[in-house]
Amino acid sequence: MSSSAAASAAALLLLPLLAAAGEGAVAVCPRPPAAAAVLCTHAPAHCLAPDAPGPRRHHTGVVEGDDGALQKAVALVLHNREDFVAILFYASWCPFSKIFRTDFQKLSSFFPTIAHFSFEESHIKQRILSRYGVRAFPTLFLVNSTMRVRYHGSRTMSSLAMFYKDVTDLSCIFAAP
């Protein structure tokens, strides 16, 4: 038997084994319908797993911090260890900030590959707020090593998700209904 015929025969014999091995493989996360993509409303449970296959690291929740945590966020960007970091400046006395913090927490779940940091205005020095151009609360930035983009828009979840997608070119991971 020639070597090419032997290789073909071996491949035919191995096909059932390869098919059986594929049965335990990780399922692929399907592309959601357009409405679900905008509203971040649906995904199979295996797509939400922190160890789901993919090249990016998943972060859990929002890191609430002070000047030191802000330095950590800046270090992530400067050392290029993260593509994007979300930074929220808020005020505890501001009713809009209270609502926005809840949505920011949801955004950290919808975009787990983006590290999320929030800073209450009384825990941050005024000069740092000035450096970032924070004159009102809440103020949201998406930052990477080449740009800092401030959010100007409605505070609806769909608008915020579209802002993230437009700036980062990432799609959100959808929460199960």
Short mmCIF file of N, CA and C in Angstrom, two decimals:
data_model
loop_
_atom_site.label_atom_id
_atom_site.label_comp_id
_atom_site.label_asym_id
_atom_site.label_seq_id
_atom_site.Cartn_x
_atom_site.Cartn_y
_atom_site.Cartn_z
N MET A 1 0.84 -1.16 0.00
CA MET A 1 0.00 0.00 0.00
C MET A 1 0.89 1.24 0.00
N SER A 2 0.55 2.22 -0.82
CA SER A 2 1.36 3.43 -0.89
C SER A 2 1.16 4.26 0.37
N SER A 3 2.10 5.19 0.60
CA SER A 3 2.02 6.00 1.83
C SER A 3 0.79 6.89 1.83
N SER A 4 0.36 7.42 0.68
CA SER A 4 -0.83 8.27 0.65
C SER A 4 -2.09 7.44 0.90
N ALA A 5 -2.11 6.21 0.39
CA ALA A 5 -3.26 5.34 0.64
C ALA A 5 -3.31 4.96 2.11
N ALA A 6 -2.16 4.72 2.72
CA ALA A 6 -2.11 4.38 4.14
C ALA A 6 -2.58 5.56 4.99
N ALA A 7 -2.20 6.77 4.62
CA ALA A 7 -2.62 7.96 5.35
C ALA A 7 -4.13 8.14 5.25
N SER A 8 -4.69 7.90 4.06
CA SER A 8 -6.13 8.02 3.86
C SER A 8 -6.87 6.99 4.70
N ALA A 9 -6.36 5.76 4.72
CA ALA A 9 -6.99 4.70 5.50
C ALA A 9 -6.94 5.04 6.99
N ALA A 10 -5.82 5.56 7.46
CA ALA A 10 -5.68 5.93 8.87
C ALA A 10 -6.65 7.06 9.22
N ALA A 11 -6.81 8.01 8.32
CA ALA A 11 -7.73 9.12 8.57
C ALA A 11 -9.15 8.61 8.67
N LEU A 12 -9.54 7.66 7.80
CA LEU A 12 -10.88 7.10 7.86
C LEU A 12 -11.12 6.35 9.16
N LEU A 13 -10.10 5.65 9.64
CA LEU A 13 -10.22 4.92 10.90
C LEU A 13 -10.32 5.86 12.10
N LEU A 14 -9.68 7.01 12.00
CA LEU A 14 -9.67 7.96 13.12
C LEU A 14 -10.90 8.86 13.16
N LEU A 15 -11.66 8.95 12.07
CA LEU A 15 -12.83 9.84 12.03
C LEU A 15 -13.81 9.59 13.18
N PRO A 16 -14.20 8.33 13.46
CA PRO A 16 -15.12 8.12 14.59
C PRO A 16 -14.53 8.59 15.92
N LEU A 17 -13.23 8.40 16.10
CA LEU A 17 -12.60 8.84 17.35
C LEU A 17 -12.60 10.36 17.46
N LEU A 18 -12.33 11.04 16.36
CA LEU A 18 -12.34 12.51 16.36
C LEU A 18 -13.74 13.04 16.63
N ALA A 19 -14.75 12.39 16.04
CA ALA A 19 -16.13 12.81 16.26
C ALA A 19 -16.52 12.63 17.72
N ALA A 20 -16.13 11.51 18.31
CA ALA A 20 -16.44 11.25 19.72
C ALA A 20 -15.72 12.25 20.62
N ALA A 21 -14.51 12.59 20.28
CA ALA A 21 -13.76 13.57 21.09
C ALA A 21 -14.41 14.93 21.04
N GLY A 22 -15.04 15.26 19.92
CA GLY A 22 -15.67 16.56 19.77
C GLY A 22 -16.95 16.71 20.57
N GLU A 23 -17.54 15.58 21.04
CA GLU A 23 -18.79 15.66 21.79
C GLU A 23 -18.63 16.43 23.09
N GLY A 24 -17.49 16.36 23.72
CA GLY A 24 -17.28 17.06 24.98
C GLY A 24 -16.69 18.45 24.80
N ALA A 25 -16.60 18.90 23.58
CA ALA A 25 -15.98 20.20 23.32
C ALA A 25 -16.85 21.33 23.84
N VAL A 26 -16.25 22.45 24.09
CA VAL A 26 -16.96 23.62 24.57
C VAL A 26 -17.87 24.14 23.47
N ALA A 27 -19.10 24.44 23.83
CA ALA A 27 -20.05 24.95 22.85
C ALA A 27 -19.68 26.38 22.47
N VAL A 28 -20.04 26.73 21.26
CA VAL A 28 -19.75 28.06 20.76
C VAL A 28 -20.89 28.99 21.16
N CYS A 29 -20.56 30.20 21.59
CA CYS A 29 -21.58 31.17 21.95
C CYS A 29 -22.19 31.72 20.67
N PRO A 30 -23.49 31.57 20.48
CA PRO A 30 -24.12 32.03 19.25
C PRO A 30 -24.21 33.55 19.20
N ARG A 31 -24.30 34.08 18.00
CA ARG A 31 -24.50 35.52 17.82
C ARG A 31 -25.97 35.82 18.14
N PRO A 32 -26.22 36.78 19.03
CA PRO A 32 -27.60 37.07 19.43
C PRO A 32 -28.34 37.86 18.36
N PRO A 33 -29.68 37.87 18.43
CA PRO A 33 -30.44 38.73 17.52
C PRO A 33 -30.09 40.19 17.77
N ALA A 34 -30.33 41.04 16.79
CA ALA A 34 -29.94 42.45 16.88
C ALA A 34 -30.55 43.14 18.10
N ALA A 35 -31.83 42.89 18.38
CA ALA A 35 -32.47 43.55 19.52
C ALA A 35 -31.80 43.13 20.83
N ALA A 36 -31.45 41.87 20.95
CA ALA A 36 -30.78 41.40 22.16
C ALA A 36 -29.40 42.01 22.28
N ALA A 37 -28.73 42.21 21.16
CA ALA A 37 -27.38 42.79 21.19
C ALA A 37 -27.43 44.22 21.71
N VAL A 38 -28.44 44.97 21.32
CA VAL A 38 -28.55 46.35 21.76
C VAL A 38 -28.95 46.42 23.22
N LEU A 39 -29.88 45.56 23.63
CA LEU A 39 -30.39 45.62 25.00
C LEU A 39 -29.66 44.71 25.97
N CYS A 40 -28.73 43.90 25.48
CA CYS A 40 -27.98 42.96 26.32
C CYS A 40 -28.93 42.09 27.13
N THR A 41 -29.80 41.34 26.45
CA THR A 41 -30.84 40.62 27.16
C THR A 41 -30.76 39.10 27.12
N HIS A 42 -29.88 38.48 26.37
CA HIS A 42 -29.94 37.02 26.29
C HIS A 42 -28.59 36.41 25.94
N ALA A 43 -28.27 35.32 26.63
CA ALA A 43 -27.12 34.49 26.27
C ALA A 43 -27.22 33.17 26.99
N PRO A 44 -26.74 32.11 26.36
CA PRO A 44 -26.69 30.83 27.05
C PRO A 44 -25.76 30.93 28.26
N ALA A 45 -26.04 30.12 29.28
CA ALA A 45 -25.27 30.18 30.53
C ALA A 45 -23.78 29.94 30.30
N HIS A 46 -23.42 29.04 29.37
CA HIS A 46 -22.00 28.76 29.17
C HIS A 46 -21.24 29.96 28.60
N CYS A 47 -21.95 30.91 28.01
CA CYS A 47 -21.29 32.10 27.46
C CYS A 47 -20.96 33.11 28.56
N LEU A 48 -21.60 32.96 29.72
CA LEU A 48 -21.36 33.89 30.82
C LEU A 48 -20.28 33.40 31.77
N ALA A 49 -19.81 32.18 31.58
CA ALA A 49 -18.83 31.62 32.50
C ALA A 49 -17.53 32.40 32.46
N PRO A 50 -16.92 32.66 33.63
CA PRO A 50 -15.67 33.42 33.66
C PRO A 50 -14.54 32.71 32.94
N ASP A 51 -14.64 31.38 32.81
CA ASP A 51 -13.58 30.65 32.12
C ASP A 51 -13.98 30.31 30.69
N ALA A 52 -14.98 31.03 30.15
CA ALA A 52 -15.40 30.79 28.77
C ALA A 52 -14.22 31.04 27.85
N PRO A 53 -14.14 30.27 26.75
CA PRO A 53 -12.99 30.42 25.87
C PRO A 53 -12.92 31.82 25.28
N GLY A 54 -11.74 32.32 25.13
CA GLY A 54 -11.55 33.64 24.54
C GLY A 54 -10.22 34.20 24.98
N PRO A 55 -9.68 35.15 24.22
CA PRO A 55 -8.36 35.67 24.50
C PRO A 55 -8.32 36.69 25.62
N ARG A 56 -9.47 37.25 26.02
CA ARG A 56 -9.45 38.36 26.97
C ARG A 56 -9.73 37.89 28.39
N ARG A 57 -9.17 38.61 29.34
CA ARG A 57 -9.38 38.31 30.75
C ARG A 57 -10.73 38.87 31.18
N HIS A 58 -11.42 38.14 32.03
CA HIS A 58 -12.71 38.59 32.53
C HIS A 58 -12.54 39.18 33.92
N HIS A 59 -13.15 40.34 34.14
CA HIS A 59 -13.10 41.03 35.42
C HIS A 59 -14.44 40.82 36.11
N THR A 60 -14.44 40.85 37.40
CA THR A 60 -15.69 40.69 38.12
C THR A 60 -16.03 41.96 38.86
N GLY A 61 -17.14 42.56 38.52
CA GLY A 61 -17.64 43.71 39.22
C GLY A 61 -16.86 45.00 39.01
N VAL A 62 -17.17 45.93 39.88
CA VAL A 62 -16.59 47.27 39.84
C VAL A 62 -15.66 47.44 41.03
N VAL A 63 -14.47 47.95 40.78
CA VAL A 63 -13.54 48.26 41.87
C VAL A 63 -13.85 49.68 42.33
N GLU A 64 -14.28 49.80 43.57
CA GLU A 64 -14.57 51.10 44.17
C GLU A 64 -13.28 51.59 44.80
N GLY A 65 -12.90 52.83 44.54
CA GLY A 65 -11.60 53.20 45.04
C GLY A 65 -11.38 54.65 45.35
N ASP A 66 -10.10 54.92 45.61
CA ASP A 66 -9.61 56.24 45.93
C ASP A 66 -8.46 56.56 44.98
N ASP A 67 -7.61 57.50 45.36
CA ASP A 67 -6.48 57.86 44.50
C ASP A 67 -5.62 56.66 44.13
N GLY A 68 -5.41 55.74 45.08
CA GLY A 68 -4.59 54.56 44.82
C GLY A 68 -5.20 53.65 43.76
N ALA A 69 -6.51 53.44 43.84
CA ALA A 69 -7.19 52.62 42.84
C ALA A 69 -7.17 53.30 41.47
N LEU A 70 -7.25 54.62 41.46
CA LEU A 70 -7.16 55.35 40.20
C LEU A 70 -5.78 55.15 39.58
N GLN A 71 -4.75 55.16 40.42
CA GLN A 71 -3.40 54.90 39.91
C GLN A 71 -3.30 53.49 39.33
N LYS A 72 -3.99 52.53 39.96
CA LYS A 72 -4.01 51.16 39.45
C LYS A 72 -4.67 51.11 38.07
N ALA A 73 -5.77 51.83 37.92
CA ALA A 73 -6.47 51.88 36.63
C ALA A 73 -5.56 52.49 35.56
N VAL A 74 -4.89 53.57 35.92
CA VAL A 74 -3.98 54.23 34.97
C VAL A 74 -2.82 53.30 34.63
N ALA A 75 -2.32 52.56 35.62
CA ALA A 75 -1.22 51.62 35.37
C ALA A 75 -1.64 50.52 34.40
N LEU A 76 -2.89 50.04 34.53
CA LEU A 76 -3.38 49.03 33.59
C LEU A 76 -3.32 49.55 32.16
N VAL A 77 -3.70 50.79 32.00
CA VAL A 77 -3.70 51.40 30.67
C VAL A 77 -2.27 51.63 30.18
N LEU A 78 -1.43 52.22 31.01
CA LEU A 78 -0.07 52.57 30.60
C LEU A 78 0.78 51.35 30.27
N HIS A 79 0.57 50.27 31.00
CA HIS A 79 1.35 49.06 30.76
C HIS A 79 0.73 48.18 29.69
N ASN A 80 -0.36 48.68 29.09
CA ASN A 80 -1.00 47.98 27.98
C ASN A 80 -1.45 46.58 28.35
N ARG A 81 -1.68 46.35 29.63
CA ARG A 81 -2.15 45.03 30.04
C ARG A 81 -3.64 44.88 29.79
N GLU A 82 -4.34 45.95 29.62
CA GLU A 82 -5.77 45.92 29.33
C GLU A 82 -6.04 46.80 28.12
N ASP A 83 -6.96 46.37 27.28
CA ASP A 83 -7.30 47.18 26.13
C ASP A 83 -8.03 48.45 26.56
N PHE A 84 -9.06 48.30 27.37
CA PHE A 84 -9.84 49.44 27.84
C PHE A 84 -10.12 49.31 29.32
N VAL A 85 -10.26 50.45 29.95
CA VAL A 85 -10.66 50.55 31.34
C VAL A 85 -11.80 51.56 31.39
N ALA A 86 -12.87 51.24 32.14
CA ALA A 86 -13.98 52.16 32.34
C ALA A 86 -13.80 52.84 33.69
N ILE A 87 -13.92 54.16 33.69
CA ILE A 87 -13.74 54.95 34.91
C ILE A 87 -14.98 55.81 35.11
N LEU A 88 -15.60 55.66 36.28
CA LEU A 88 -16.78 56.44 36.64
C LEU A 88 -16.46 57.32 37.84
N PHE A 89 -16.70 58.61 37.69
CA PHE A 89 -16.62 59.54 38.81
C PHE A 89 -18.06 59.87 39.19
N TYR A 90 -18.39 59.75 40.49
CA TYR A 90 -19.76 60.01 40.92
C TYR A 90 -19.74 60.73 42.27
N ALA A 91 -20.92 61.21 42.66
CA ALA A 91 -21.07 61.88 43.96
C ALA A 91 -22.19 61.20 44.74
N SER A 92 -21.94 60.91 46.00
CA SER A 92 -22.93 60.19 46.81
C SER A 92 -24.21 61.01 47.02
N TRP A 93 -24.13 62.32 46.96
CA TRP A 93 -25.27 63.18 47.15
C TRP A 93 -26.10 63.37 45.89
N CYS A 94 -25.60 62.90 44.75
CA CYS A 94 -26.25 63.13 43.46
C CYS A 94 -27.23 62.00 43.12
N PRO A 95 -28.52 62.30 42.93
CA PRO A 95 -29.48 61.24 42.61
C PRO A 95 -29.18 60.55 41.28
N PHE A 96 -28.65 61.29 40.31
CA PHE A 96 -28.30 60.69 39.02
C PHE A 96 -27.14 59.70 39.18
N SER A 97 -26.21 60.03 40.06
CA SER A 97 -25.07 59.14 40.31
C SER A 97 -25.54 57.83 40.92
N LYS A 98 -26.51 57.89 41.82
CA LYS A 98 -27.01 56.66 42.46
C LYS A 98 -27.59 55.71 41.42
N ILE A 99 -28.36 56.25 40.50
CA ILE A 99 -28.94 55.42 39.43
C ILE A 99 -27.84 54.92 38.51
N PHE A 100 -26.94 55.80 38.16
CA PHE A 100 -25.88 55.45 37.20
C PHE A 100 -24.96 54.37 37.75
N ARG A 101 -24.69 54.39 39.05
CA ARG A 101 -23.81 53.36 39.64
C ARG A 101 -24.40 51.97 39.46
N THR A 102 -25.71 51.83 39.57
CA THR A 102 -26.37 50.54 39.34
C THR A 102 -26.17 50.11 37.90
N ASP A 103 -26.34 51.03 36.97
CA ASP A 103 -26.14 50.71 35.55
C ASP A 103 -24.67 50.40 35.26
N PHE A 104 -23.77 51.08 35.93
CA PHE A 104 -22.33 50.84 35.74
C PHE A 104 -21.98 49.42 36.20
N GLN A 105 -22.60 48.98 37.29
CA GLN A 105 -22.39 47.61 37.77
C GLN A 105 -22.86 46.62 36.70
N LYS A 106 -24.01 46.89 36.09
CA LYS A 106 -24.52 46.02 35.03
C LYS A 106 -23.57 46.02 33.83
N LEU A 107 -23.06 47.19 33.49
CA LEU A 107 -22.11 47.27 32.37
C LEU A 107 -20.87 46.42 32.62
N SER A 108 -20.44 46.35 33.88
CA SER A 108 -19.27 45.52 34.19
C SER A 108 -19.58 44.04 33.94
N SER A 109 -20.84 43.65 34.08
CA SER A 109 -21.23 42.27 33.77
C SER A 109 -21.37 42.06 32.27
N PHE A 110 -21.91 43.06 31.58
CA PHE A 110 -22.12 42.95 30.14
C PHE A 110 -20.81 43.02 29.36
N PHE A 111 -19.82 43.71 29.91
CA PHE A 111 -18.51 43.87 29.27
C PHE A 111 -17.42 43.43 30.26
N PRO A 112 -17.34 42.13 30.56
CA PRO A 112 -16.40 41.67 31.59
C PRO A 112 -14.93 41.74 31.18
N THR A 113 -14.65 41.99 29.93
CA THR A 113 -13.25 42.11 29.51
C THR A 113 -12.71 43.52 29.75
N ILE A 114 -13.58 44.42 30.17
CA ILE A 114 -13.17 45.79 30.49
C ILE A 114 -13.15 45.93 32.01
N ALA A 115 -12.02 46.35 32.57
CA ALA A 115 -11.94 46.60 34.01
C ALA A 115 -12.74 47.86 34.32
N HIS A 116 -13.56 47.80 35.36
CA HIS A 116 -14.42 48.92 35.75
C HIS A 116 -13.99 49.46 37.11
N PHE A 117 -13.78 50.77 37.18
CA PHE A 117 -13.39 51.44 38.41
C PHE A 117 -14.35 52.59 38.66
N SER A 118 -14.79 52.77 39.91
CA SER A 118 -15.62 53.92 40.24
C SER A 118 -15.00 54.68 41.41
N PHE A 119 -15.20 55.99 41.39
CA PHE A 119 -14.57 56.86 42.38
C PHE A 119 -15.58 57.88 42.88
N GLU A 120 -15.80 57.89 44.19
CA GLU A 120 -16.70 58.85 44.81
C GLU A 120 -15.93 60.16 44.99
N GLU A 121 -16.55 61.26 44.66
CA GLU A 121 -15.84 62.54 44.60
C GLU A 121 -15.18 62.94 45.91
N SER A 122 -15.70 62.51 47.04
CA SER A 122 -15.08 62.90 48.31
C SER A 122 -13.80 62.10 48.60
N HIS A 123 -13.57 61.01 47.85
CA HIS A 123 -12.36 60.19 48.05
C HIS A 123 -11.26 60.51 47.05
N ILE A 124 -11.51 61.46 46.17
CA ILE A 124 -10.54 61.84 45.14
C ILE A 124 -10.18 63.31 45.33
N LYS A 125 -8.91 63.60 45.20
CA LYS A 125 -8.46 64.99 45.33
C LYS A 125 -9.05 65.85 44.21
N GLN A 126 -9.36 67.08 44.55
CA GLN A 126 -9.96 68.01 43.59
C GLN A 126 -9.09 68.20 42.36
N ARG A 127 -7.78 68.23 42.54
CA ARG A 127 -6.89 68.43 41.38
C ARG A 127 -6.98 67.26 40.39
N ILE A 128 -7.26 66.06 40.90
CA ILE A 128 -7.41 64.90 40.01
C ILE A 128 -8.71 65.02 39.23
N LEU A 129 -9.78 65.44 39.91
CA LEU A 129 -11.04 65.67 39.20
C LEU A 129 -10.86 66.73 38.12
N SER A 130 -10.12 67.78 38.44
CA SER A 130 -9.84 68.83 37.45
C SER A 130 -9.02 68.30 36.29
N ARG A 131 -8.03 67.46 36.58
CA ARG A 131 -7.18 66.90 35.53
C ARG A 131 -8.01 66.09 34.54
N TYR A 132 -9.03 65.39 35.04
CA TYR A 132 -9.90 64.60 34.17
C TYR A 132 -11.05 65.41 33.58
N GLY A 133 -11.15 66.67 33.96
CA GLY A 133 -12.21 67.52 33.43
C GLY A 133 -13.58 67.20 34.00
N VAL A 134 -13.61 66.68 35.23
CA VAL A 134 -14.88 66.32 35.86
C VAL A 134 -15.46 67.57 36.50
N ARG A 135 -16.59 68.04 35.95
CA ARG A 135 -17.25 69.23 36.46
C ARG A 135 -18.68 68.94 36.89
N ALA A 136 -19.15 67.73 36.56
CA ALA A 136 -20.50 67.31 36.92
C ALA A 136 -20.48 65.81 37.18
N PHE A 137 -21.51 65.33 37.86
CA PHE A 137 -21.58 63.91 38.19
C PHE A 137 -22.89 63.33 37.68
N PRO A 138 -22.89 62.11 37.27
CA PRO A 138 -21.77 61.19 37.07
C PRO A 138 -21.01 61.50 35.78
N THR A 139 -19.74 61.13 35.74
CA THR A 139 -18.90 61.28 34.55
C THR A 139 -18.24 59.95 34.26
N LEU A 140 -18.42 59.47 33.03
CA LEU A 140 -17.90 58.17 32.62
C LEU A 140 -16.88 58.34 31.51
N PHE A 141 -15.75 57.62 31.64
CA PHE A 141 -14.72 57.58 30.60
C PHE A 141 -14.42 56.14 30.23
N LEU A 142 -14.13 55.92 28.96
CA LEU A 142 -13.47 54.69 28.52
C LEU A 142 -12.08 55.10 28.10
N VAL A 143 -11.08 54.43 28.67
CA VAL A 143 -9.69 54.83 28.50
C VAL A 143 -8.88 53.63 28.01
N ASN A 144 -8.00 53.88 27.04
CA ASN A 144 -6.96 52.89 26.71
C ASN A 144 -5.65 53.63 26.57
N SER A 145 -4.63 52.97 26.07
CA SER A 145 -3.31 53.59 26.05
C SER A 145 -3.19 54.72 25.03
N THR A 146 -4.16 54.87 24.15
CA THR A 146 -4.07 55.92 23.13
C THR A 146 -5.15 56.98 23.22
N MET A 147 -6.22 56.73 23.99
CA MET A 147 -7.30 57.72 24.03
C MET A 147 -8.09 57.65 25.33
N ARG A 148 -8.78 58.75 25.60
CA ARG A 148 -9.72 58.83 26.72
C ARG A 148 -11.00 59.43 26.14
N VAL A 149 -12.09 58.64 26.18
CA VAL A 149 -13.35 59.08 25.59
C VAL A 149 -14.38 59.26 26.70
N ARG A 150 -14.93 60.46 26.76
CA ARG A 150 -15.94 60.79 27.76
C ARG A 150 -17.32 60.53 27.19
N TYR A 151 -18.20 59.97 28.01
CA TYR A 151 -19.56 59.68 27.56
C TYR A 151 -20.43 60.92 27.66
N HIS A 152 -21.06 61.27 26.54
CA HIS A 152 -22.05 62.35 26.49
C HIS A 152 -23.28 61.74 25.83
N GLY A 153 -24.29 61.47 26.59
CA GLY A 153 -25.49 60.87 26.00
C GLY A 153 -26.51 60.55 27.06
N SER A 154 -27.58 59.91 26.62
CA SER A 154 -28.63 59.54 27.56
C SER A 154 -28.12 58.46 28.50
N ARG A 155 -28.79 58.31 29.60
CA ARG A 155 -28.34 57.34 30.60
C ARG A 155 -29.09 56.02 30.49
N THR A 156 -29.62 55.71 29.32
CA THR A 156 -30.30 54.42 29.14
C THR A 156 -29.25 53.33 28.93
N MET A 157 -29.61 52.12 29.33
CA MET A 157 -28.67 51.01 29.20
C MET A 157 -28.31 50.76 27.74
N SER A 158 -29.29 50.88 26.84
CA SER A 158 -28.98 50.63 25.43
C SER A 158 -28.01 51.68 24.89
N SER A 159 -28.15 52.94 25.30
CA SER A 159 -27.22 53.99 24.86
C SER A 159 -25.83 53.75 25.42
N LEU A 160 -25.75 53.36 26.67
CA LEU A 160 -24.45 53.08 27.29
C LEU A 160 -23.78 51.88 26.62
N ALA A 161 -24.56 50.83 26.34
CA ALA A 161 -24.00 49.65 25.68
C ALA A 161 -23.50 50.00 24.28
N MET A 162 -24.23 50.85 23.57
CA MET A 162 -23.78 51.26 22.23
C MET A 162 -22.51 52.11 22.32
N PHE A 163 -22.40 52.95 23.34
CA PHE A 163 -21.19 53.74 23.55
C PHE A 163 -20.00 52.80 23.74
N TYR A 164 -20.14 51.81 24.62
CA TYR A 164 -19.07 50.84 24.84
C TYR A 164 -18.70 50.15 23.53
N LYS A 165 -19.71 49.70 22.79
CA LYS A 165 -19.45 48.97 21.55
C LYS A 165 -18.77 49.87 20.52
N ASP A 166 -19.25 51.11 20.39
CA ASP A 166 -18.67 52.04 19.41
C ASP A 166 -17.22 52.36 19.73
N VAL A 167 -16.90 52.58 21.00
CA VAL A 167 -15.55 52.97 21.38
C VAL A 167 -14.59 51.78 21.38
N THR A 168 -15.05 50.65 21.94
CA THR A 168 -14.15 49.52 22.14
C THR A 168 -14.20 48.48 21.03
N ASP A 169 -15.24 48.51 20.23
CA ASP A 169 -15.48 47.50 19.19
C ASP A 169 -15.72 46.12 19.80
N LEU A 170 -16.17 46.09 21.05
CA LEU A 170 -16.52 44.84 21.73
C LEU A 170 -18.03 44.73 21.79
N SER A 171 -18.52 43.52 21.74
CA SER A 171 -19.95 43.28 21.94
C SER A 171 -20.15 42.87 23.39
N CYS A 172 -21.33 43.20 23.90
CA CYS A 172 -21.57 42.83 25.29
C CYS A 172 -21.87 41.35 25.40
N ILE A 173 -21.62 40.82 26.58
CA ILE A 173 -22.00 39.45 26.91
C ILE A 173 -23.37 39.56 27.55
N PHE A 174 -24.30 38.81 27.02
CA PHE A 174 -25.70 39.02 27.36
C PHE A 174 -26.10 38.23 28.58
N ALA A 175 -26.86 38.87 29.45
CA ALA A 175 -27.38 38.20 30.64
C ALA A 175 -28.58 37.36 30.25
N ALA A 176 -28.69 36.19 30.84
CA ALA A 176 -29.83 35.33 30.57
C ALA A 176 -31.10 35.99 31.07
N PRO A 177 -32.24 35.80 30.36
CA PRO A 177 -33.49 36.46 30.78
C PRO A 177 -34.00 35.95 32.10
#
